[in-house]
Amino acid sequence: MTEEQTIFHKIIQGKIKADIIYQDKYLMAIKDINPQSPVHILIIPKTYIPNSNYINKTNKKLFGYMFYIAIKIAKKIKIDKDGYRIILNCNKNAGQEIFYLHIHLLGGKNLGTLLNNK
Ligand code: AMP
């Protein structure tokens, strides 16, 4: 899939509507269209990166910044005290659906344990 074909690229370009929570020069945070918890926000860089396998020396600061903003949003919407989960899916074993780097911020309820899927 090319950059032009990914839905997140179209959202970044403003060609497809999204519920935007936050944006700046480097990234955008939107509500997930199919939320898995009361809070389900996606943090998407404005520069195209297919997935975390493409994090390198040049873009590693942006990767850190995505997590920084996710945590800042968690604090702003006050899910930080109760807790939240940040998820990153990479390729098929993790079920990555959209090949445009993004992280999921989940919260607003007890999310259970992640390790019940052994
Ligand atoms: P992943 O499996 O990590 O690639 O997750 C892709 C996520 O994008 C899923 O949670 C989808 O519900 C979400 N998604 C797909 N299309 C849209 C859209 N147009 N706006 C917001 N979220 C979307």
XYZ file of C-alpha atoms and ligand atoms in Angstrom:
141
model
C 0.000 0.000 0.000
C 1.329 3.420 -0.870
C 1.247 6.484 1.335
C -1.450 8.033 -0.871
C -3.717 5.041 -0.404
C -3.663 4.939 3.395
C -6.647 6.405 5.140
C -4.472 8.179 7.705
C -2.634 10.023 4.974
C -5.995 11.248 3.673
C -6.995 12.328 7.178
C -3.708 14.232 7.603
C -4.318 15.899 4.226
C -7.853 16.861 5.307
C -9.387 14.772 2.498
C -11.232 12.501 4.932
C -12.902 13.841 8.074
C -11.834 12.746 11.525
C -12.627 13.724 15.074
C -9.422 15.639 15.824
C -8.425 15.833 19.499
C -5.104 17.589 19.021
C -2.706 18.555 16.276
C 0.522 20.436 15.759
C 3.268 20.641 13.130
C 4.387 17.060 13.705
C 1.347 14.922 14.475
C -2.390 14.571 14.788
C -4.474 12.821 17.464
C -7.930 11.577 16.442
C -10.723 9.489 17.953
C -10.700 5.899 16.720
C -13.726 5.214 14.505
C -14.280 1.822 16.170
C -13.418 2.452 19.828
C -12.366 -0.517 21.951
C -12.784 1.425 25.208
C -14.460 4.685 26.342
C -11.256 6.520 25.422
C -9.609 5.327 22.200
C -7.383 7.882 20.531
C -4.881 7.385 17.711
C -1.685 9.429 17.527
C -0.477 9.720 13.934
C 2.647 11.496 12.657
C 2.252 13.979 9.813
C 5.266 12.408 8.094
C 4.605 9.045 6.465
C 6.178 6.074 8.246
C 4.655 2.622 7.447
C 5.208 1.109 10.893
C 7.645 0.892 13.797
C 10.143 -1.149 11.728
C 10.873 2.125 9.937
C 11.929 4.012 13.063
C 15.528 5.061 12.550
C 18.139 7.585 13.682
C 16.473 10.355 11.697
C 12.883 9.939 12.905
C 13.361 8.518 16.425
C 12.641 11.884 18.041
C 9.247 11.982 16.361
C 8.539 8.492 17.708
C 9.295 9.643 21.248
C 7.194 12.754 20.687
C 4.164 10.602 19.758
C 4.344 8.917 23.179
C 4.923 12.256 24.900
C 1.758 13.709 23.334
C -0.262 10.546 24.078
C 0.635 10.912 27.758
C -0.070 14.650 27.685
C -3.540 13.932 26.270
C -4.102 11.238 28.929
C -3.360 13.862 31.595
C -5.511 16.508 29.936
C -8.577 14.246 29.742
C -7.814 12.999 33.258
C -7.354 9.292 32.664
C -3.795 9.411 33.995
C -4.641 8.666 37.628
C -6.861 5.658 36.891
C -4.513 4.529 34.150
C -4.350 3.900 30.431
C -2.705 1.654 27.868
C -0.674 2.622 24.817
C -0.599 0.041 22.016
C 1.440 -0.169 18.846
C 0.671 -2.876 16.271
C 3.383 -3.878 13.815
C 2.663 -6.173 10.850
C 0.462 -9.224 10.645
C 1.066 -11.038 13.943
C -0.015 -7.892 15.789
C -2.947 -7.326 13.412
C -1.738 -4.034 11.970
C -4.604 -2.931 9.707
C -3.399 0.443 8.559
C 0.125 0.711 7.237
C 0.774 4.209 8.459
C 2.476 4.421 11.851
C 0.163 5.178 14.771
C -0.182 4.434 18.467
C -3.420 3.741 20.313
C -4.239 5.446 23.626
C -6.877 3.424 25.481
C -8.577 4.123 28.788
C -11.719 5.121 30.601
C -12.338 1.638 32.031
C -10.425 -1.273 33.514
C -8.623 -2.715 30.499
C -7.767 -6.037 32.120
C -4.450 -7.726 31.648
C -2.680 -7.875 28.311
C -1.080 -11.218 29.064
C -4.169 -13.468 29.002
C -3.498 -14.399 25.383
C -0.552 -16.787 25.834
P -4.162 -0.994 13.655
O -4.746 -2.377 13.755
O -3.175 -0.718 14.751
O -3.621 -0.714 12.272
O -5.350 -0.010 13.957
C -6.020 0.748 13.000
C -7.107 1.506 13.726
O -7.587 2.541 12.901
C -8.328 0.647 14.138
O -8.505 0.727 15.556
C -9.484 1.302 13.376
O -10.696 1.294 14.093
C -8.966 2.709 13.145
N -9.527 3.416 12.003
C -9.704 2.969 10.749
N -10.220 3.915 9.953
C -10.370 5.018 10.724
C -10.863 6.341 10.495
N -11.295 6.728 9.287
N -10.872 7.210 11.524
C -10.450 6.836 12.742
N -9.965 5.607 13.023
C -9.936 4.706 12.026
